[in-house]
GROMACS .gro file of C-alpha atoms in nm:
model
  165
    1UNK     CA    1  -0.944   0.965  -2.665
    2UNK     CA    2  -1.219   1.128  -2.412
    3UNK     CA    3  -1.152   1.276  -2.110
    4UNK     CA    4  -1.238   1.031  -1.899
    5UNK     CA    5  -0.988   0.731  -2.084
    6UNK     CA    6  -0.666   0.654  -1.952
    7UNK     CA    7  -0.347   0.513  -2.114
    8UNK     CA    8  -0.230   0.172  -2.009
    9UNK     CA    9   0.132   0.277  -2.129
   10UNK     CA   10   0.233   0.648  -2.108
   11UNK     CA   11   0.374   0.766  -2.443
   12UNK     CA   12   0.720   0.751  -2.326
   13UNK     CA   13   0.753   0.478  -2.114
   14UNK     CA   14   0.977   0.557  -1.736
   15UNK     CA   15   1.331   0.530  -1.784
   16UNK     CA   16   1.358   0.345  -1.470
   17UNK     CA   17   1.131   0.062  -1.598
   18UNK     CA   18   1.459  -0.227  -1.694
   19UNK     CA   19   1.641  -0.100  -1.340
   20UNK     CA   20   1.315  -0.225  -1.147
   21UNK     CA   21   1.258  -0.499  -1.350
   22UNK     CA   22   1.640  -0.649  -1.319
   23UNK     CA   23   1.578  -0.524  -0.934
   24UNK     CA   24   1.275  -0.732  -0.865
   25UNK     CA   25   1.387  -1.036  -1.055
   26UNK     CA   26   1.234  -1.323  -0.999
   27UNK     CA   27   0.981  -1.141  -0.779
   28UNK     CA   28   0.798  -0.941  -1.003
   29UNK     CA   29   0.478  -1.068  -1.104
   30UNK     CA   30   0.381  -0.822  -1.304
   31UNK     CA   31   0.531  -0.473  -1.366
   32UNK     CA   32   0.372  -0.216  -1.639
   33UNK     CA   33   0.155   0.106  -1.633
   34UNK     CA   34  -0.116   0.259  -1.445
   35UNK     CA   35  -0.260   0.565  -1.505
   36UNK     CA   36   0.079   0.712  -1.625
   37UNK     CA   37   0.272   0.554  -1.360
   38UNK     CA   38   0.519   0.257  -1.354
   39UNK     CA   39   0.365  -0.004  -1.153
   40UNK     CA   40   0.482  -0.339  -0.971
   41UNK     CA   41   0.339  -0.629  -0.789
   42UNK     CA   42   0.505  -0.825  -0.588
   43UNK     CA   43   0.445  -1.106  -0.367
   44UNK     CA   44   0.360  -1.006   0.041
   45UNK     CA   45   0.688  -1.192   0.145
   46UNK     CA   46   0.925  -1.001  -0.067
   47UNK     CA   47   0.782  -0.659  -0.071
   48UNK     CA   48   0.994  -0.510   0.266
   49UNK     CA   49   1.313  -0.655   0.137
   50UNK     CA   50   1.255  -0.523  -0.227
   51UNK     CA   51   1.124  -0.176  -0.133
   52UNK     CA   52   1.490  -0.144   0.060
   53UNK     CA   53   1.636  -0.209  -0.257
   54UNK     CA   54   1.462   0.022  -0.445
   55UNK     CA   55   1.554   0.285  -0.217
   56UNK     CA   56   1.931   0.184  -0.181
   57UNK     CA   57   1.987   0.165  -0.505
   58UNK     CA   58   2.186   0.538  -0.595
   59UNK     CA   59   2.008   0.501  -0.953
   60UNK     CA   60   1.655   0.512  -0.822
   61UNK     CA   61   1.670   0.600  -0.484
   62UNK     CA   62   1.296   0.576  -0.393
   63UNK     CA   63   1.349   0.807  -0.052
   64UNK     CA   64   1.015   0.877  -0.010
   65UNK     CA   65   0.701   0.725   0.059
   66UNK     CA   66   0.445   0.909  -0.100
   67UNK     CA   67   0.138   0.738   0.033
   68UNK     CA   68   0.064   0.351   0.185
   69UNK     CA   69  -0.301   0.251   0.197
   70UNK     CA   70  -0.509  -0.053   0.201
   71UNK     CA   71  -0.760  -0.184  -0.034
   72UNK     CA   72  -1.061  -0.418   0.062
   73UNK     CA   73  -1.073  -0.635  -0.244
   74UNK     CA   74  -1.333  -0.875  -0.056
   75UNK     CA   75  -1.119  -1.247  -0.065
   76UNK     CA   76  -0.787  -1.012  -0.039
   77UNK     CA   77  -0.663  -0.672   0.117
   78UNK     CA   78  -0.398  -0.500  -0.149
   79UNK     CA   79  -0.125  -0.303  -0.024
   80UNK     CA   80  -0.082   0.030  -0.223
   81UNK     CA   81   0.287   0.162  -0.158
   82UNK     CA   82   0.342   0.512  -0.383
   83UNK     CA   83   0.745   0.593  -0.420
   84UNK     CA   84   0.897   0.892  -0.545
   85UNK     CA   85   1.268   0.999  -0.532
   86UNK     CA   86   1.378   1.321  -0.379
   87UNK     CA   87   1.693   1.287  -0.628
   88UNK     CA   88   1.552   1.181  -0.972
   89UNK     CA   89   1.257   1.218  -1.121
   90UNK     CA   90   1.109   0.900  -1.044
   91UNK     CA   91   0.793   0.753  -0.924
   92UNK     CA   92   0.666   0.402  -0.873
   93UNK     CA   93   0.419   0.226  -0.760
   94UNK     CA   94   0.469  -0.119  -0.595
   95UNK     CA   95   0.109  -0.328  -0.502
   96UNK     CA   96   0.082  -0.701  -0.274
   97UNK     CA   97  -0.220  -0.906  -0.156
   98UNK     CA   98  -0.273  -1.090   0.145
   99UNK     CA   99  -0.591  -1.339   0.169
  100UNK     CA  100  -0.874  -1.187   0.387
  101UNK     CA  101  -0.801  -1.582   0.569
  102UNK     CA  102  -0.437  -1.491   0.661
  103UNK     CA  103  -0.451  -1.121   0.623
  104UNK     CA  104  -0.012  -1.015   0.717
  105UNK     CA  105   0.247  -0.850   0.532
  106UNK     CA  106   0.565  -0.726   0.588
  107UNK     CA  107   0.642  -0.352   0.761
  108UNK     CA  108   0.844  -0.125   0.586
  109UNK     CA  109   0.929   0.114   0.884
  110UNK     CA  110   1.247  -0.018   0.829
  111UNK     CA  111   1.269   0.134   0.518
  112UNK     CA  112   1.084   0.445   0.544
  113UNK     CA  113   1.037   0.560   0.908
  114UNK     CA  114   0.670   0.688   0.709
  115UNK     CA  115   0.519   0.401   0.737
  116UNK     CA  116   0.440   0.371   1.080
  117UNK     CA  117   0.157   0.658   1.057
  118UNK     CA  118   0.013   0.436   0.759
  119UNK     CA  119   0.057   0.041   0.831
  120UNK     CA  120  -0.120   0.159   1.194
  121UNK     CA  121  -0.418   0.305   1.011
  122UNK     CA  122  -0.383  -0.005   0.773
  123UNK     CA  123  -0.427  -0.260   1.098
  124UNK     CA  124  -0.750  -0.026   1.246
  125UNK     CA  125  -0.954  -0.029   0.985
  126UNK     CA  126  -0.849  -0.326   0.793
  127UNK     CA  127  -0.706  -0.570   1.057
  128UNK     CA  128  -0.385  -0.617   0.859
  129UNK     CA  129  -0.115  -0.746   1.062
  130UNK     CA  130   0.238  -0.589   0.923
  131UNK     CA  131   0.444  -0.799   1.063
  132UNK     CA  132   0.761  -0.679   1.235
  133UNK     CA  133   0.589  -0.342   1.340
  134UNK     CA  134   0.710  -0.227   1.669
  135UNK     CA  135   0.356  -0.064   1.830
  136UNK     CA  136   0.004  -0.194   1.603
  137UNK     CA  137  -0.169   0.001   1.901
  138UNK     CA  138  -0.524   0.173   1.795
  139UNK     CA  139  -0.444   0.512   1.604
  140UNK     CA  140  -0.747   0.603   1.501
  141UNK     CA  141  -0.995   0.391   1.706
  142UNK     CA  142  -1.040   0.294   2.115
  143UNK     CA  143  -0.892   0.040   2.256
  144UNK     CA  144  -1.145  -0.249   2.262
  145UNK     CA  145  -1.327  -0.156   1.894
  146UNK     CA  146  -1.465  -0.416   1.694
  147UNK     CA  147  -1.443  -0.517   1.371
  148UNK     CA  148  -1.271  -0.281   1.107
  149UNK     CA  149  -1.452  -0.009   0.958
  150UNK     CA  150  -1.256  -0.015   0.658
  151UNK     CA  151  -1.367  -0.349   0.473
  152UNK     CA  152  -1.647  -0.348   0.278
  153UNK     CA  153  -1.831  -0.656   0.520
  154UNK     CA  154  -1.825  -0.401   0.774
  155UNK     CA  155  -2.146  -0.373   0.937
  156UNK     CA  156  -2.253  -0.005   1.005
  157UNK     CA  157  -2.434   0.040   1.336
  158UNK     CA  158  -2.744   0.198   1.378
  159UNK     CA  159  -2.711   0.533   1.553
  160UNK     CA  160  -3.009   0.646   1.767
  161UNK     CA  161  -3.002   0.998   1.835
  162UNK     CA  162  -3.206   1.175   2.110
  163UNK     CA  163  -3.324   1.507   2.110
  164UNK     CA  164  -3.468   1.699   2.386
  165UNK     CA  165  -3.868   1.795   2.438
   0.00000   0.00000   0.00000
């Protein structure tokens, strides 16, 4: 193996792997390994109700959110939610889509308090509505921006800049 390969399946897979899998049930569409790391996607509807069972349940107790962030697939924006546990040493990564034409998911500030800071960045530069948030005002933009700056279509303006004499 070079250095720059990575294994689809660590050499010992996570212990927590048949606990997620008999947690997400039926909503699982996939769940195996990603760069070293357990990893599960789920469909947009069930993804706020499932990450508060993940974090309920005493055997995994996903705590913490490590990191949310949006990706600009071009037809969809993905949903990157990284979980660890303050208690065990687990880690898991959960991933949902939303079409680009109906571009929504779910908060989880219910679950994680976290997420506010990152589903507001999420709807600036991506336009992705999490639905349920109490306050999508701009973070990081002005009131009044257009577009989103995050998503690949984005058009760039020119900047003209003026120097003196």
């Amino acid at each position: 193996m070079t250095a720059g390969d990575r294994p689809e399946q660590p050499a010992t897979p996570s212990p927590i792997e048949d606990r997620v899998r008999e947690i997400a049930a039926d909503n699982a569409l996939s769940l195996g390994y990603s760069f070293d790391e357990l990893e599960l996607r789920v469909p947009r509807d069930a993804v706020a109700e499932l990450c508060g069972a993940l974090k309920s349940d005493p055997d995994l107790n996903f705590t913490y959110l490590r990191c949310l962030s949006v990706v600009d697939w071009q037809d969809e924006l993905e949903v990157v939610y990284h979980l660890a546990s303050l208690n065990h040493p687990h880690r898991l990564v959960i991933k949902t889509r939303a079409p680009m034409e109906d571009p929504w998911v779910p908060t989880t500030i219910g679950v994680w308090r976290g997420a506010d800071w990152h589903e507001r960045e999420g709807h600036d530069l991506f336009g992705l509505e999490f639905r349920g948030h109490p306050d999508l005002s701009p973070l990081l933009l002005y009131d009044g921006f257009e577009g989103f700056p995050g998503r690949k279509s984005y058009h760039i303006p020119e900047q003209v800049t003026f120097y003196g004499d």
